[in-house]
Amino acid sequence: MGDGRNHAGPINHGRPFSNDEYPGKDITGHDDNKQYYPPDNGVPQPADHYRGQANAGHLYPSQDSLRIRWPVFAELHDIMVIDDPLDASSPAKPFQASDGRFHQVAYSAVTNPPCSSLEVGVDCLGQYAEETFGYCECEFADEEGAEGACTCEGVYHEPKPIGVMGKGKEGAVTIEDVILTLSPYLRSLKDDILRAKSYHLDPPLPPETRFYAGPMIYASRFRVFQDKGESNQINWELAAQIASKLHNTPRELRK
């Protein structure tokens, strides 16, 4: 993008974006004629089923979700979508075009198989809560999972996860649903995320530190990692490896 950061490969500015890529939906819209990935995995399931499937290793990111490059505190047009989830260096286009239309990937299911609702927290905040509670010596210190009961100074309390309700085909949670729900949630937690990521650092990270979400991988806690320029490619290659593995896995093993 010309700013020294590795966003996901070259952006195609050489031609207008097609209507197939940006189907002309507004920020809350949904195109019922769009096909969702994967098209034949059955009816979306509620959050409790989702968690059970994830714990059993039966729920995976959709291929389209692995195309997302999301700087978490940025605007929607700063989120990028690579063309090929199997190629981390493939060309990228903005999630939201200059005229407000969303990339077609917005209307794809975020998980495989699709689910109808999710509860999502932030990984580093959960870790931060566990670490600060680990140094506590109050009456709850020896009780597993008792962080929420502790009121000692210096102990961080993880925010409640946010619910994401599916508005896509057959009620599936789409990439649009996740991004539009989590973007304001993550912005509201910016100071907390900075503190959590700075917990073992001296000096702490500056307020302008840039973070990315993901790779967008189906966990009940959302992963956030620091933007480190070229080093980001390690994370994007990981997403491509996951996409490749899922792409080559027989469908019956992915259900």
Short mmCIF file of C-alpha atoms in Angstrom, two decimals:
data_model
loop_
_atom_site.label_atom_id
_atom_site.label_comp_id
_atom_site.label_asym_id
_atom_site.label_seq_id
_atom_site.Cartn_x
_atom_site.Cartn_y
_atom_site.Cartn_z
CA MET A 1 0.00 0.00 0.00
CA GLY A 2 3.02 2.19 -0.05
CA ASP A 3 3.13 2.78 3.71
CA GLY A 4 5.85 0.23 4.46
CA ARG A 5 3.48 -2.39 5.86
CA ASN A 6 2.79 -5.79 4.41
CA HIS A 7 -0.97 -5.76 4.07
CA ALA A 8 -1.36 -8.89 1.97
CA GLY A 9 0.14 -8.36 -1.44
CA PRO A 10 -0.39 -5.81 -4.21
CA ILE A 11 -3.68 -3.96 -4.39
CA ASN A 12 -5.28 -3.91 -7.81
CA HIS A 13 -5.77 -0.24 -8.65
CA GLY A 14 -5.36 -0.87 -12.40
CA ARG A 15 -9.03 -1.46 -13.21
CA PRO A 16 -12.44 -0.68 -11.73
CA PHE A 17 -13.77 -3.21 -9.26
CA SER A 18 -16.47 -5.34 -10.86
CA ASN A 19 -20.06 -5.66 -9.70
CA ASP A 20 -19.33 -9.32 -9.03
CA GLU A 21 -16.68 -8.32 -6.50
CA TYR A 22 -18.74 -5.50 -4.97
CA PRO A 23 -22.41 -6.44 -5.40
CA GLY A 24 -23.76 -3.07 -4.33
CA LYS A 25 -24.95 -3.63 -0.79
CA ASP A 26 -25.02 -0.89 1.82
CA ILE A 27 -23.39 -1.23 5.22
CA THR A 28 -26.27 -3.23 6.72
CA GLY A 29 -27.47 -4.93 3.56
CA HIS A 30 -27.50 -8.56 2.60
CA ASP A 31 -27.84 -10.18 -0.80
CA ASP A 32 -30.08 -13.25 -0.59
CA ASN A 33 -28.98 -14.33 -4.06
CA LYS A 34 -25.37 -14.71 -2.99
CA GLN A 35 -24.07 -18.20 -2.42
CA TYR A 36 -22.24 -18.80 0.82
CA TYR A 37 -19.16 -20.91 1.42
CA PRO A 38 -19.59 -23.80 1.75
CA PRO A 39 -22.93 -24.12 -0.10
CA ASP A 40 -23.86 -27.62 1.03
CA ASN A 41 -22.95 -27.96 4.69
CA GLY A 42 -26.48 -27.90 6.05
CA VAL A 43 -28.34 -25.58 8.39
CA PRO A 44 -26.35 -23.19 10.63
CA GLN A 45 -26.19 -24.12 14.29
CA PRO A 46 -26.50 -22.02 17.48
CA ALA A 47 -23.61 -20.88 19.64
CA ASP A 48 -23.70 -23.82 22.04
CA HIS A 49 -23.43 -26.24 19.13
CA TYR A 50 -20.65 -24.09 17.68
CA ARG A 51 -18.64 -24.28 20.89
CA GLY A 52 -19.12 -28.02 21.10
CA GLN A 53 -18.03 -28.48 17.51
CA ALA A 54 -14.99 -26.26 18.03
CA ASN A 55 -13.96 -28.16 21.14
CA ALA A 56 -14.33 -31.42 19.25
CA GLY A 57 -12.28 -30.09 16.36
CA HIS A 58 -15.20 -30.23 13.93
CA LEU A 59 -15.60 -26.52 13.16
CA TYR A 60 -13.25 -24.71 10.81
CA PRO A 61 -12.80 -21.27 9.29
CA SER A 62 -14.36 -20.85 5.88
CA GLN A 63 -11.94 -20.36 3.03
CA ASP A 64 -13.25 -16.81 2.58
CA SER A 65 -12.62 -15.89 6.22
CA LEU A 66 -8.94 -16.74 5.71
CA ARG A 67 -8.75 -14.08 3.00
CA ILE A 68 -9.33 -11.23 5.48
CA ARG A 69 -6.54 -8.85 6.57
CA TRP A 70 -8.10 -6.76 9.34
CA PRO A 71 -6.33 -3.90 11.20
CA VAL A 72 -8.62 -3.90 14.21
CA PHE A 73 -8.82 -0.18 15.07
CA ALA A 74 -8.93 1.03 11.47
CA GLU A 75 -11.83 1.93 9.20
CA LEU A 76 -13.69 -0.62 7.11
CA HIS A 77 -11.97 0.49 3.91
CA ASP A 78 -8.60 -0.33 5.53
CA ILE A 79 -9.58 -3.99 5.86
CA MET A 80 -8.23 -5.96 2.90
CA VAL A 81 -9.37 -9.12 1.13
CA ILE A 82 -6.82 -11.23 -0.73
CA ASP A 83 -7.91 -12.95 -3.94
CA ASP A 84 -6.70 -16.44 -3.09
CA PRO A 85 -6.73 -17.89 0.45
CA LEU A 86 -4.11 -20.45 -0.62
CA ASP A 87 -1.65 -17.73 -1.68
CA ALA A 88 -0.73 -15.28 1.10
CA SER A 89 0.85 -12.90 -1.43
CA SER A 90 -2.07 -12.79 -3.85
CA PRO A 91 -3.48 -9.37 -4.80
CA ALA A 92 -5.73 -7.67 -2.26
CA LYS A 93 -8.75 -5.39 -2.52
CA PRO A 94 -10.51 -3.29 0.13
CA PHE A 95 -13.33 -4.83 2.13
CA GLN A 96 -15.32 -1.65 1.55
CA ALA A 97 -15.01 0.25 -1.72
CA SER A 98 -14.89 4.05 -1.88
CA ASP A 99 -18.59 4.15 -2.81
CA GLY A 100 -19.52 2.20 0.33
CA ARG A 101 -20.15 -1.16 -1.30
CA PHE A 102 -18.80 -4.24 0.43
CA HIS A 103 -16.64 -6.86 -1.22
CA GLN A 104 -18.65 -10.00 -2.00
CA VAL A 105 -16.67 -11.90 0.63
CA ALA A 106 -18.66 -9.99 3.27
CA TYR A 107 -21.66 -12.21 2.61
CA SER A 108 -19.82 -15.51 3.04
CA ALA A 109 -20.20 -17.62 6.16
CA VAL A 110 -17.33 -17.08 8.59
CA THR A 111 -17.19 -20.72 9.69
CA ASN A 112 -17.40 -24.15 8.10
CA PRO A 113 -19.96 -25.50 8.77
CA PRO A 114 -21.91 -22.25 9.16
CA CYS A 115 -23.29 -21.34 12.58
CA SER A 116 -26.12 -19.01 13.55
CA SER A 117 -24.52 -17.23 16.52
CA LEU A 118 -21.16 -16.76 18.18
CA GLU A 119 -19.83 -15.38 21.44
CA VAL A 120 -16.43 -13.80 20.96
CA GLY A 121 -13.87 -12.40 23.40
CA VAL A 122 -10.30 -11.17 22.87
CA ASP A 123 -7.46 -13.61 23.45
CA CYS A 124 -4.91 -11.20 24.93
CA LEU A 125 -7.45 -9.84 27.43
CA GLY A 126 -8.21 -13.33 28.70
CA GLN A 127 -4.49 -13.98 29.08
CA TYR A 128 -4.01 -10.61 30.77
CA ALA A 129 -6.75 -11.41 33.30
CA GLU A 130 -5.23 -14.80 34.05
CA GLU A 131 -1.72 -13.38 34.47
CA THR A 132 -2.70 -10.51 36.77
CA PHE A 133 -4.82 -12.84 38.88
CA GLY A 134 -1.89 -15.23 39.05
CA TYR A 135 0.01 -12.75 41.23
CA CYS A 136 -2.91 -12.21 43.60
CA GLU A 137 -2.78 -13.58 47.16
CA CYS A 138 -6.40 -12.99 48.17
CA GLU A 139 -8.84 -15.66 49.36
CA PHE A 140 -9.73 -16.55 45.78
CA ALA A 141 -6.14 -16.97 44.60
CA ASP A 142 -6.14 -20.76 44.84
CA GLU A 143 -9.56 -21.24 43.28
CA GLU A 144 -9.53 -22.18 39.63
CA GLY A 145 -11.57 -19.80 37.47
CA ALA A 146 -12.17 -17.37 40.34
CA GLU A 147 -10.72 -14.29 38.61
CA GLY A 148 -14.15 -12.67 38.43
CA ALA A 149 -14.65 -12.86 42.20
CA CYS A 150 -11.37 -11.12 43.01
CA THR A 151 -11.62 -7.37 43.65
CA CYS A 152 -7.95 -6.75 44.41
CA GLU A 153 -6.23 -3.75 42.89
CA GLY A 154 -4.15 -4.63 39.87
CA VAL A 155 -6.22 -7.64 38.84
CA TYR A 156 -7.71 -7.18 35.38
CA HIS A 157 -11.20 -8.50 34.72
CA GLU A 158 -11.82 -9.79 31.24
CA PRO A 159 -14.83 -8.15 29.54
CA LYS A 160 -17.82 -10.32 28.78
CA PRO A 161 -17.72 -11.77 25.27
CA ILE A 162 -19.86 -10.11 22.65
CA GLY A 163 -22.56 -12.00 20.81
CA VAL A 164 -22.63 -12.09 17.02
CA MET A 165 -25.96 -13.05 15.49
CA GLY A 166 -26.14 -14.44 11.98
CA LYS A 167 -28.00 -12.38 9.38
CA GLY A 168 -26.86 -14.31 6.33
CA LYS A 169 -28.37 -17.11 4.32
CA GLU A 170 -30.43 -19.37 6.62
CA GLY A 171 -29.25 -17.23 9.54
CA ALA A 172 -25.55 -17.95 9.09
CA VAL A 173 -22.98 -15.70 10.76
CA THR A 174 -21.19 -13.98 7.89
CA ILE A 175 -17.89 -12.16 7.68
CA GLU A 176 -19.90 -8.93 7.50
CA ASP A 177 -21.70 -9.82 10.75
CA VAL A 178 -18.42 -10.45 12.54
CA ILE A 179 -16.63 -7.35 11.30
CA LEU A 180 -19.54 -4.94 11.86
CA THR A 181 -20.20 -6.31 15.34
CA LEU A 182 -16.61 -6.63 16.51
CA SER A 183 -15.18 -3.40 15.04
CA PRO A 184 -16.80 -1.05 17.61
CA TYR A 185 -16.30 -3.64 20.36
CA LEU A 186 -12.57 -3.84 19.66
CA ARG A 187 -12.25 -0.05 19.41
CA SER A 188 -13.89 0.29 22.82
CA LEU A 189 -11.23 -2.06 24.22
CA LYS A 190 -8.25 -0.34 22.60
CA ASP A 191 -6.73 0.88 25.89
CA ASP A 192 -7.21 -2.55 27.46
CA ILE A 193 -5.59 -4.28 24.49
CA LEU A 194 -2.64 -1.89 24.64
CA ARG A 195 -2.19 -2.58 28.36
CA ALA A 196 -2.47 -6.32 27.85
CA LYS A 197 0.02 -6.34 25.00
CA SER A 198 2.39 -4.12 27.02
CA TYR A 199 2.17 -6.14 30.24
CA HIS A 200 5.70 -7.51 29.99
CA LEU A 201 7.16 -4.56 28.08
CA ASP A 202 9.13 -1.56 29.31
CA PRO A 203 8.38 0.96 27.93
CA PRO A 204 4.79 0.07 27.01
CA LEU A 205 3.57 0.12 23.43
CA PRO A 206 2.66 3.61 22.15
CA PRO A 207 -1.03 4.47 21.57
CA GLU A 208 -0.54 4.49 17.80
CA THR A 209 0.53 0.84 17.75
CA ARG A 210 -1.29 -1.02 15.00
CA PHE A 211 -2.83 -4.45 15.55
CA TYR A 212 -4.29 -7.03 13.23
CA ALA A 213 -7.05 -9.52 13.87
CA GLY A 214 -6.53 -13.14 13.12
CA PRO A 215 -5.88 -14.88 10.95
CA MET A 216 -9.63 -15.04 11.34
CA ILE A 217 -9.84 -18.47 12.91
CA TYR A 218 -13.08 -19.54 14.57
CA ALA A 219 -12.00 -19.38 18.22
CA SER A 220 -14.21 -18.23 21.08
CA ARG A 221 -11.45 -15.71 21.85
CA PHE A 222 -10.47 -13.45 18.98
CA ARG A 223 -6.74 -13.32 18.30
CA VAL A 224 -5.06 -9.91 18.05
CA PHE A 225 -1.43 -9.51 17.04
CA GLN A 226 0.86 -6.51 16.70
CA ASP A 227 1.61 -5.16 13.24
CA LYS A 228 5.30 -5.81 12.63
CA GLY A 229 5.52 -5.03 8.94
CA GLU A 230 7.22 -7.77 6.94
CA SER A 231 7.03 -10.13 9.92
CA ASN A 232 3.25 -10.22 9.47
CA GLN A 233 3.81 -12.56 6.56
CA ILE A 234 4.35 -15.39 9.06
CA ASN A 235 0.73 -15.02 10.18
CA TRP A 236 -0.56 -14.76 6.62
CA GLU A 237 1.40 -17.85 5.58
CA LEU A 238 -0.19 -19.66 8.51
CA ALA A 239 -3.63 -18.71 7.21
CA ALA A 240 -2.68 -19.96 3.74
CA GLN A 241 -1.45 -23.25 5.19
CA ILE A 242 -4.73 -23.70 7.04
CA ALA A 243 -6.68 -22.87 3.88
CA SER A 244 -4.60 -25.35 1.91
CA LYS A 245 -5.10 -28.08 4.48
CA LEU A 246 -8.86 -27.53 4.52
CA HIS A 247 -8.96 -27.32 0.73
CA ASN A 248 -7.31 -30.73 0.44
CA THR A 249 -9.31 -32.41 3.20
CA PRO A 250 -12.18 -34.65 2.05
CA ARG A 251 -15.52 -32.97 2.71
CA GLU A 252 -16.76 -35.79 4.93
CA LEU A 253 -13.84 -35.10 7.30
CA ARG A 254 -14.65 -31.38 7.43
CA LYS A 255 -18.21 -31.80 8.75
#
